[in-house]
Amino acid sequence: TVPPGTTRDFFIPIIERESKMKVGKDFFVAFASERMAEGRAFEELRNMPTVVGGINEESLNKAKELLGLISLSYFVPTSSLEVAETTKLFENISRDVGIALANEFSIFCNALGINPRETIRVANTHPRVNLLSPGPGVGGFCIPNALHYLTHKVSRMKLNLSLPKEARKRNSKMPQFIASLIIKKLREKGLSLKKAKVGVFGLGMKDFSSDTRKSPSLEVIDYLLKERIRVKAFDPLVKLD
């Protein structure tokens, strides 16, 4: 995942300078974005449609020939390197925005006293609605960081893309919100926070993952521990020290 223009403006000049060769004539360059979900990497490497952009037509064809050795799916050629680079950012940021919207709705439903998951499930019976599930935030390295790759370019272009920024803020605040809901429930039950015990199931940054980078679960636990709540956690895939 890179800011748009990285391949053309950063990598190609280095290769040309160090090799004394000319791109598109002496060597060929293409960019194919990595689109795999952690936990399904091998399956999706072979079966996910492959987005690829080349510096020229011959570069594109050579990249498709090489990637065709491992990919069983079809290719999605782009008109430029930048389209292929930007596509990956849009894919990740759209997930961030979609999850943020679901989390906003979840906060509203909790305040209204109705079940957010039921409400979203019912809304999704509309054929043109596909709301995502709310949760404690967004973890891992890819989705939370995708916006930063885009804003690097946005700032240089003197543009303002506010929606992705607000979505990122919402999702980054969700662990604290979830912890506050747990504390509220404990108090409603008349339980002392210092004597309460909370069980956390799942520590990975997403389901079926041992990766804990930016895991919302760990952030929720941190907030609970600050209130001196005793926490027991379990995840079959995460090795705890």
PDB file of C-alpha atoms in Angstrom:
ATOM      1  CA  THR A   1       0.000   0.000   0.000  1.00  0.00           C
ATOM      2  CA  VAL A   2       1.595   3.249  -1.146  1.00  0.00           C
ATOM      3  CA  PRO A   3       0.623   6.870  -1.853  1.00  0.00           C
ATOM      4  CA  PRO A   4      -0.456   7.336  -5.490  1.00  0.00           C
ATOM      5  CA  GLY A   5       2.527   8.160  -7.664  1.00  0.00           C
ATOM      6  CA  THR A   6       5.072   6.243  -5.596  1.00  0.00           C
ATOM      7  CA  THR A   7       5.970   3.772  -8.334  1.00  0.00           C
ATOM      8  CA  ARG A   8       6.396   6.411 -11.038  1.00  0.00           C
ATOM      9  CA  ASP A   9       7.928   9.225  -8.973  1.00  0.00           C
ATOM     10  CA  PHE A  10      10.042   7.273  -6.477  1.00  0.00           C
ATOM     11  CA  PHE A  11      10.940   3.763  -7.602  1.00  0.00           C
ATOM     12  CA  ILE A  12      11.387   4.209 -11.352  1.00  0.00           C
ATOM     13  CA  PRO A  13      13.886   7.131 -11.072  1.00  0.00           C
ATOM     14  CA  ILE A  14      15.996   5.103  -8.624  1.00  0.00           C
ATOM     15  CA  ILE A  15      16.069   2.066 -10.911  1.00  0.00           C
ATOM     16  CA  GLU A  16      16.878   4.174 -13.974  1.00  0.00           C
ATOM     17  CA  ARG A  17      19.641   6.051 -12.178  1.00  0.00           C
ATOM     18  CA  GLU A  18      21.309   3.002 -10.665  1.00  0.00           C
ATOM     19  CA  SER A  19      20.931   0.689 -13.688  1.00  0.00           C
ATOM     20  CA  LYS A  20      21.550   3.251 -16.456  1.00  0.00           C
ATOM     21  CA  MET A  21      18.582   1.670 -18.232  1.00  0.00           C
ATOM     22  CA  LYS A  22      15.382   3.227 -19.587  1.00  0.00           C
ATOM     23  CA  VAL A  23      11.978   2.220 -18.256  1.00  0.00           C
ATOM     24  CA  GLY A  24       9.636   0.754 -20.835  1.00  0.00           C
ATOM     25  CA  LYS A  25      12.554  -0.082 -23.113  1.00  0.00           C
ATOM     26  CA  ASP A  26      15.286  -1.819 -21.120  1.00  0.00           C
ATOM     27  CA  PHE A  27      13.148  -2.866 -18.169  1.00  0.00           C
ATOM     28  CA  PHE A  28       9.446  -2.983 -17.446  1.00  0.00           C
ATOM     29  CA  VAL A  29       7.443  -1.842 -14.437  1.00  0.00           C
ATOM     30  CA  ALA A  30       3.979  -2.709 -13.206  1.00  0.00           C
ATOM     31  CA  PHE A  31       2.098  -2.319  -9.935  1.00  0.00           C
ATOM     32  CA  ALA A  32      -0.292  -4.990  -8.636  1.00  0.00           C
ATOM     33  CA  SER A  33      -2.003  -4.167  -5.359  1.00  0.00           C
ATOM     34  CA  GLU A  34      -2.137  -6.758  -2.595  1.00  0.00           C
ATOM     35  CA  ARG A  35      -5.822  -7.384  -1.834  1.00  0.00           C
ATOM     36  CA  MET A  36      -5.705 -10.397   0.461  1.00  0.00           C
ATOM     37  CA  ALA A  37      -7.405 -10.724   3.838  1.00  0.00           C
ATOM     38  CA  GLU A  38      -5.285 -12.043   6.672  1.00  0.00           C
ATOM     39  CA  GLY A  39      -6.177 -15.650   7.399  1.00  0.00           C
ATOM     40  CA  ARG A  40      -7.193 -16.270   3.774  1.00  0.00           C
ATOM     41  CA  ALA A  41      -3.985 -15.195   2.043  1.00  0.00           C
ATOM     42  CA  PHE A  42      -3.251 -18.323  -0.005  1.00  0.00           C
ATOM     43  CA  GLU A  43      -6.858 -18.778  -1.083  1.00  0.00           C
ATOM     44  CA  GLU A  44      -7.278 -15.156  -2.116  1.00  0.00           C
ATOM     45  CA  LEU A  45      -3.850 -14.929  -3.748  1.00  0.00           C
ATOM     46  CA  ARG A  46      -5.105 -17.517  -6.233  1.00  0.00           C
ATOM     47  CA  ASN A  47      -8.766 -16.546  -6.486  1.00  0.00           C
ATOM     48  CA  MET A  48      -9.001 -12.771  -5.947  1.00  0.00           C
ATOM     49  CA  PRO A  49      -9.250 -10.689  -9.153  1.00  0.00           C
ATOM     50  CA  THR A  50      -5.829  -9.105  -9.702  1.00  0.00           C
ATOM     51  CA  VAL A  51      -5.616  -5.347 -10.245  1.00  0.00           C
ATOM     52  CA  VAL A  52      -2.521  -4.429 -12.249  1.00  0.00           C
ATOM     53  CA  GLY A  53      -1.275  -1.285 -13.948  1.00  0.00           C
ATOM     54  CA  GLY A  54       1.820  -0.935 -16.116  1.00  0.00           C
ATOM     55  CA  ILE A  55       4.091   1.873 -17.215  1.00  0.00           C
ATOM     56  CA  ASN A  56       3.207   0.795 -20.758  1.00  0.00           C
ATOM     57  CA  GLU A  57       1.336  -1.984 -22.556  1.00  0.00           C
ATOM     58  CA  GLU A  58       4.305  -4.345 -22.651  1.00  0.00           C
ATOM     59  CA  SER A  59       4.895  -3.913 -18.913  1.00  0.00           C
ATOM     60  CA  LEU A  60       1.239  -4.693 -18.269  1.00  0.00           C
ATOM     61  CA  ASN A  61       1.353  -7.843 -20.405  1.00  0.00           C
ATOM     62  CA  LYS A  62       4.561  -9.088 -18.781  1.00  0.00           C
ATOM     63  CA  ALA A  63       3.074  -8.529 -15.322  1.00  0.00           C
ATOM     64  CA  LYS A  64      -0.076 -10.457 -16.250  1.00  0.00           C
ATOM     65  CA  GLU A  65       2.084 -13.297 -17.608  1.00  0.00           C
ATOM     66  CA  LEU A  66       4.072 -13.477 -14.370  1.00  0.00           C
ATOM     67  CA  LEU A  67       1.097 -13.154 -12.022  1.00  0.00           C
ATOM     68  CA  GLY A  68      -0.809 -15.689 -14.099  1.00  0.00           C
ATOM     69  CA  LEU A  69       1.541 -18.352 -12.729  1.00  0.00           C
ATOM     70  CA  ILE A  70      -0.178 -18.109  -9.339  1.00  0.00           C
ATOM     71  CA  SER A  71      -3.536 -16.433  -9.965  1.00  0.00           C
ATOM     72  CA  LEU A  72      -6.513 -18.504 -11.092  1.00  0.00           C
ATOM     73  CA  SER A  73      -8.837 -15.490 -11.274  1.00  0.00           C
ATOM     74  CA  TYR A  74      -9.177 -12.790 -13.891  1.00  0.00           C
ATOM     75  CA  PHE A  75      -7.095  -9.634 -14.282  1.00  0.00           C
ATOM     76  CA  VAL A  76      -8.384  -6.084 -13.911  1.00  0.00           C
ATOM     77  CA  PRO A  77      -6.008  -3.956 -16.009  1.00  0.00           C
ATOM     78  CA  THR A  78      -5.848  -0.230 -15.262  1.00  0.00           C
ATOM     79  CA  SER A  79      -4.938   2.673 -17.501  1.00  0.00           C
ATOM     80  CA  SER A  80      -2.030   3.762 -15.297  1.00  0.00           C
ATOM     81  CA  LEU A  81       0.146   2.863 -12.331  1.00  0.00           C
ATOM     82  CA  GLU A  82      -1.632   5.528 -10.290  1.00  0.00           C
ATOM     83  CA  VAL A  83      -5.074   3.970 -10.798  1.00  0.00           C
ATOM     84  CA  ALA A  84      -3.796   0.640  -9.506  1.00  0.00           C
ATOM     85  CA  GLU A  85      -2.137   2.316  -6.501  1.00  0.00           C
ATOM     86  CA  THR A  86      -5.208   4.409  -5.661  1.00  0.00           C
ATOM     87  CA  THR A  87      -7.589   1.477  -5.985  1.00  0.00           C
ATOM     88  CA  LYS A  88      -5.998  -0.224  -2.984  1.00  0.00           C
ATOM     89  CA  LEU A  89      -6.443   2.897  -0.858  1.00  0.00           C
ATOM     90  CA  PHE A  90     -10.086   3.255  -1.871  1.00  0.00           C
ATOM     91  CA  GLU A  91     -10.751  -0.377  -0.994  1.00  0.00           C
ATOM     92  CA  ASN A  92      -9.329  -0.025   2.512  1.00  0.00           C
ATOM     93  CA  ILE A  93     -10.766   3.428   3.243  1.00  0.00           C
ATOM     94  CA  SER A  94     -14.240   2.373   2.085  1.00  0.00           C
ATOM     95  CA  ARG A  95     -14.147  -0.340   4.749  1.00  0.00           C
ATOM     96  CA  ASP A  96     -13.106   2.189   7.364  1.00  0.00           C
ATOM     97  CA  VAL A  97     -15.933   4.545   6.386  1.00  0.00           C
ATOM     98  CA  GLY A  98     -18.485   1.722   6.234  1.00  0.00           C
ATOM     99  CA  ILE A  99     -17.547   0.459   9.683  1.00  0.00           C
ATOM    100  CA  ALA A 100     -17.603   4.014  11.051  1.00  0.00           C
ATOM    101  CA  LEU A 101     -21.142   4.483   9.742  1.00  0.00           C
ATOM    102  CA  ALA A 102     -22.246   1.247  11.417  1.00  0.00           C
ATOM    103  CA  ASN A 103     -20.597   2.375  14.649  1.00  0.00           C
ATOM    104  CA  GLU A 104     -22.330   5.760  14.493  1.00  0.00           C
ATOM    105  CA  PHE A 105     -25.651   3.960  14.074  1.00  0.00           C
ATOM    106  CA  SER A 106     -24.733   1.667  16.968  1.00  0.00           C
ATOM    107  CA  ILE A 107     -24.127   4.646  19.267  1.00  0.00           C
ATOM    108  CA  PHE A 108     -27.496   6.109  18.265  1.00  0.00           C
ATOM    109  CA  CYS A 109     -29.305   2.800  18.846  1.00  0.00           C
ATOM    110  CA  ASN A 110     -27.718   2.385  22.262  1.00  0.00           C
ATOM    111  CA  ALA A 111     -28.836   5.882  23.235  1.00  0.00           C
ATOM    112  CA  LEU A 112     -32.352   5.128  21.943  1.00  0.00           C
ATOM    113  CA  GLY A 113     -32.490   1.834  23.818  1.00  0.00           C
ATOM    114  CA  ILE A 114     -32.852  -0.456  20.802  1.00  0.00           C
ATOM    115  CA  ASN A 115     -30.620  -3.284  19.586  1.00  0.00           C
ATOM    116  CA  PRO A 116     -28.151  -1.932  16.962  1.00  0.00           C
ATOM    117  CA  ARG A 117     -27.389  -5.309  15.380  1.00  0.00           C
ATOM    118  CA  GLU A 118     -31.064  -6.141  14.970  1.00  0.00           C
ATOM    119  CA  THR A 119     -31.753  -2.698  13.499  1.00  0.00           C
ATOM    120  CA  ILE A 120     -28.918  -3.011  10.987  1.00  0.00           C
ATOM    121  CA  ARG A 121     -29.939  -6.589  10.106  1.00  0.00           C
ATOM    122  CA  VAL A 122     -33.480  -5.420   9.344  1.00  0.00           C
ATOM    123  CA  ALA A 123     -32.241  -2.425   7.325  1.00  0.00           C
ATOM    124  CA  ASN A 124     -30.118  -4.809   5.248  1.00  0.00           C
ATOM    125  CA  THR A 125     -33.231  -6.630   4.018  1.00  0.00           C
ATOM    126  CA  HIS A 126     -33.543  -3.705   1.584  1.00  0.00           C
ATOM    127  CA  PRO A 127     -31.874  -4.911  -1.639  1.00  0.00           C
ATOM    128  CA  ARG A 128     -29.862  -1.696  -2.056  1.00  0.00           C
ATOM    129  CA  VAL A 129     -28.650  -1.434   1.549  1.00  0.00           C
ATOM    130  CA  ASN A 130     -25.553  -3.239   2.806  1.00  0.00           C
ATOM    131  CA  LEU A 131     -24.588  -1.830   6.189  1.00  0.00           C
ATOM    132  CA  LEU A 132     -21.580  -3.407   7.885  1.00  0.00           C
ATOM    133  CA  SER A 133     -21.548  -4.689  11.454  1.00  0.00           C
ATOM    134  CA  PRO A 134     -20.634  -2.345  14.324  1.00  0.00           C
ATOM    135  CA  GLY A 135     -17.744  -3.258  16.575  1.00  0.00           C
ATOM    136  CA  PRO A 136     -15.040  -2.049  18.946  1.00  0.00           C
ATOM    137  CA  GLY A 137     -13.081  -0.333  16.187  1.00  0.00           C
ATOM    138  CA  VAL A 138     -10.765  -1.277  13.343  1.00  0.00           C
ATOM    139  CA  GLY A 139      -7.497  -3.072  13.939  1.00  0.00           C
ATOM    140  CA  GLY A 140      -4.534  -4.349  11.978  1.00  0.00           C
ATOM    141  CA  PHE A 141      -2.028  -2.465   9.878  1.00  0.00           C
ATOM    142  CA  CYS A 142      -3.927  -2.018   6.600  1.00  0.00           C
ATOM    143  CA  ILE A 143      -7.267  -0.309   7.118  1.00  0.00           C
ATOM    144  CA  PRO A 144      -6.362   2.132   9.935  1.00  0.00           C
ATOM    145  CA  ASN A 145      -3.270   3.321   8.042  1.00  0.00           C
ATOM    146  CA  ALA A 146      -4.746   3.603   4.540  1.00  0.00           C
ATOM    147  CA  LEU A 147      -5.996   7.139   5.142  1.00  0.00           C
ATOM    148  CA  HIS A 148      -2.463   8.329   5.956  1.00  0.00           C
ATOM    149  CA  TYR A 149      -1.211   7.171   2.557  1.00  0.00           C
ATOM    150  CA  LEU A 150      -3.994   9.174   0.913  1.00  0.00           C
ATOM    151  CA  THR A 151      -3.645  12.330   3.046  1.00  0.00           C
ATOM    152  CA  HIS A 152       0.044  12.463   2.148  1.00  0.00           C
ATOM    153  CA  LYS A 153      -1.001  13.079  -1.427  1.00  0.00           C
ATOM    154  CA  VAL A 154      -4.098  15.119  -0.544  1.00  0.00           C
ATOM    155  CA  SER A 155      -2.076  17.669   1.445  1.00  0.00           C
ATOM    156  CA  ARG A 156       0.337  18.184  -1.444  1.00  0.00           C
ATOM    157  CA  MET A 157      -2.623  18.705  -3.787  1.00  0.00           C
ATOM    158  CA  LYS A 158      -4.196  21.191  -1.321  1.00  0.00           C
ATOM    159  CA  LEU A 159      -7.455  19.248  -1.146  1.00  0.00           C
ATOM    160  CA  ASN A 160      -9.679  18.524   1.837  1.00  0.00           C
ATOM    161  CA  LEU A 161     -11.287  15.093   2.114  1.00  0.00           C
ATOM    162  CA  SER A 162     -13.154  15.343   5.407  1.00  0.00           C
ATOM    163  CA  LEU A 163     -15.329  12.206   5.370  1.00  0.00           C
ATOM    164  CA  PRO A 164     -12.511   9.636   5.614  1.00  0.00           C
ATOM    165  CA  LYS A 165     -10.900  11.684   8.400  1.00  0.00           C
ATOM    166  CA  GLU A 166     -14.117  11.743  10.422  1.00  0.00           C
ATOM    167  CA  ALA A 167     -14.585   8.014   9.892  1.00  0.00           C
ATOM    168  CA  ARG A 168     -11.071   7.352  11.160  1.00  0.00           C
ATOM    169  CA  LYS A 169     -11.741   9.484  14.249  1.00  0.00           C
ATOM    170  CA  ARG A 170     -14.977   7.604  14.981  1.00  0.00           C
ATOM    171  CA  ASN A 171     -13.381   4.178  14.714  1.00  0.00           C
ATOM    172  CA  SER A 172     -10.381   5.195  16.796  1.00  0.00           C
ATOM    173  CA  LYS A 173     -12.740   6.243  19.620  1.00  0.00           C
ATOM    174  CA  MET A 174     -14.756   3.006  19.633  1.00  0.00           C
ATOM    175  CA  PRO A 175     -12.602   1.074  22.141  1.00  0.00           C
ATOM    176  CA  GLN A 176     -13.210   3.789  24.729  1.00  0.00           C
ATOM    177  CA  PHE A 177     -16.931   3.778  23.899  1.00  0.00           C
ATOM    178  CA  ILE A 178     -17.159  -0.007  24.326  1.00  0.00           C
ATOM    179  CA  ALA A 179     -15.298   0.208  27.642  1.00  0.00           C
ATOM    180  CA  SER A 180     -17.718   2.919  28.801  1.00  0.00           C
ATOM    181  CA  LEU A 181     -20.679   0.663  27.942  1.00  0.00           C
ATOM    182  CA  ILE A 182     -19.181  -2.161  30.003  1.00  0.00           C
ATOM    183  CA  ILE A 183     -18.590   0.180  32.959  1.00  0.00           C
ATOM    184  CA  LYS A 184     -22.155   1.493  32.639  1.00  0.00           C
ATOM    185  CA  LYS A 185     -23.567  -2.047  32.727  1.00  0.00           C
ATOM    186  CA  LEU A 186     -21.485  -2.926  35.775  1.00  0.00           C
ATOM    187  CA  ARG A 187     -22.762   0.118  37.634  1.00  0.00           C
ATOM    188  CA  GLU A 188     -26.342  -0.604  36.618  1.00  0.00           C
ATOM    189  CA  LYS A 189     -25.904  -4.023  38.247  1.00  0.00           C
ATOM    190  CA  GLY A 190     -24.643  -2.337  41.388  1.00  0.00           C
ATOM    191  CA  LEU A 191     -21.190  -3.908  41.069  1.00  0.00           C
ATOM    192  CA  SER A 192     -18.048  -2.300  42.405  1.00  0.00           C
ATOM    193  CA  LEU A 193     -15.582  -1.712  39.578  1.00  0.00           C
ATOM    194  CA  LYS A 194     -12.668  -2.840  41.741  1.00  0.00           C
ATOM    195  CA  LYS A 195     -14.443  -6.120  42.512  1.00  0.00           C
ATOM    196  CA  ALA A 196     -15.846  -6.721  39.049  1.00  0.00           C
ATOM    197  CA  LYS A 197     -14.472  -9.336  36.675  1.00  0.00           C
ATOM    198  CA  VAL A 198     -14.777  -8.937  32.913  1.00  0.00           C
ATOM    199  CA  GLY A 199     -14.116 -11.659  30.340  1.00  0.00           C
ATOM    200  CA  VAL A 200     -12.818 -10.673  26.907  1.00  0.00           C
ATOM    201  CA  PHE A 201     -13.103 -13.218  24.113  1.00  0.00           C
ATOM    202  CA  GLY A 202     -10.919 -12.398  21.124  1.00  0.00           C
ATOM    203  CA  LEU A 203      -7.652 -10.472  21.157  1.00  0.00           C
ATOM    204  CA  GLY A 204      -6.641 -10.460  17.485  1.00  0.00           C
ATOM    205  CA  MET A 205      -7.141  -7.405  15.328  1.00  0.00           C
ATOM    206  CA  LYS A 206      -9.932  -9.346  13.539  1.00  0.00           C
ATOM    207  CA  ASP A 207     -11.589 -12.746  13.627  1.00  0.00           C
ATOM    208  CA  PHE A 208      -9.442 -15.808  12.890  1.00  0.00           C
ATOM    209  CA  SER A 209      -6.219 -13.806  13.201  1.00  0.00           C
ATOM    210  CA  SER A 210      -3.240 -14.025  15.551  1.00  0.00           C
ATOM    211  CA  ASP A 211      -2.185 -10.466  14.635  1.00  0.00           C
ATOM    212  CA  THR A 212      -2.703  -8.056  17.549  1.00  0.00           C
ATOM    213  CA  ARG A 213      -1.401  -4.881  15.892  1.00  0.00           C
ATOM    214  CA  LYS A 214      -3.782  -2.006  16.713  1.00  0.00           C
ATOM    215  CA  SER A 215      -6.242  -4.555  18.121  1.00  0.00           C
ATOM    216  CA  PRO A 216      -9.361  -2.783  19.457  1.00  0.00           C
ATOM    217  CA  SER A 217      -9.763  -5.552  22.056  1.00  0.00           C
ATOM    218  CA  LEU A 218      -6.431  -4.672  23.625  1.00  0.00           C
ATOM    219  CA  GLU A 219      -7.438  -1.009  23.754  1.00  0.00           C
ATOM    220  CA  VAL A 220     -10.733  -1.903  25.437  1.00  0.00           C
ATOM    221  CA  ILE A 221      -8.792  -3.930  28.004  1.00  0.00           C
ATOM    222  CA  ASP A 222      -6.454  -0.992  28.659  1.00  0.00           C
ATOM    223  CA  TYR A 223      -9.406   1.289  29.415  1.00  0.00           C
ATOM    224  CA  LEU A 224     -10.901  -1.289  31.778  1.00  0.00           C
ATOM    225  CA  LEU A 225      -7.598  -1.806  33.581  1.00  0.00           C
ATOM    226  CA  LYS A 226      -7.324   1.941  34.148  1.00  0.00           C
ATOM    227  CA  GLU A 227     -10.554   1.644  36.143  1.00  0.00           C
ATOM    228  CA  ARG A 228      -8.936  -1.209  38.109  1.00  0.00           C
ATOM    229  CA  ILE A 229     -11.378  -3.731  36.698  1.00  0.00           C
ATOM    230  CA  ARG A 230     -10.032  -7.275  36.671  1.00  0.00           C
ATOM    231  CA  VAL A 231      -9.919  -8.673  33.144  1.00  0.00           C
ATOM    232  CA  LYS A 232      -9.511 -12.232  31.902  1.00  0.00           C
ATOM    233  CA  ALA A 233      -8.933 -12.624  28.174  1.00  0.00           C
ATOM    234  CA  PHE A 234      -8.878 -15.565  25.769  1.00  0.00           C
ATOM    235  CA  ASP A 235      -8.122 -16.049  22.102  1.00  0.00           C
ATOM    236  CA  PRO A 236      -7.194 -19.493  20.744  1.00  0.00           C
ATOM    237  CA  LEU A 237      -4.955 -17.967  18.076  1.00  0.00           C
ATOM    238  CA  VAL A 238      -3.139 -15.363  20.158  1.00  0.00           C
ATOM    239  CA  LYS A 239      -0.180 -16.454  22.251  1.00  0.00           C
ATOM    240  CA  LEU A 240      -0.087 -14.495  25.491  1.00  0.00           C
ATOM    241  CA  ASP A 241       3.095 -13.852  27.456  1.00  0.00           C
TER     242      ASP A 241
END
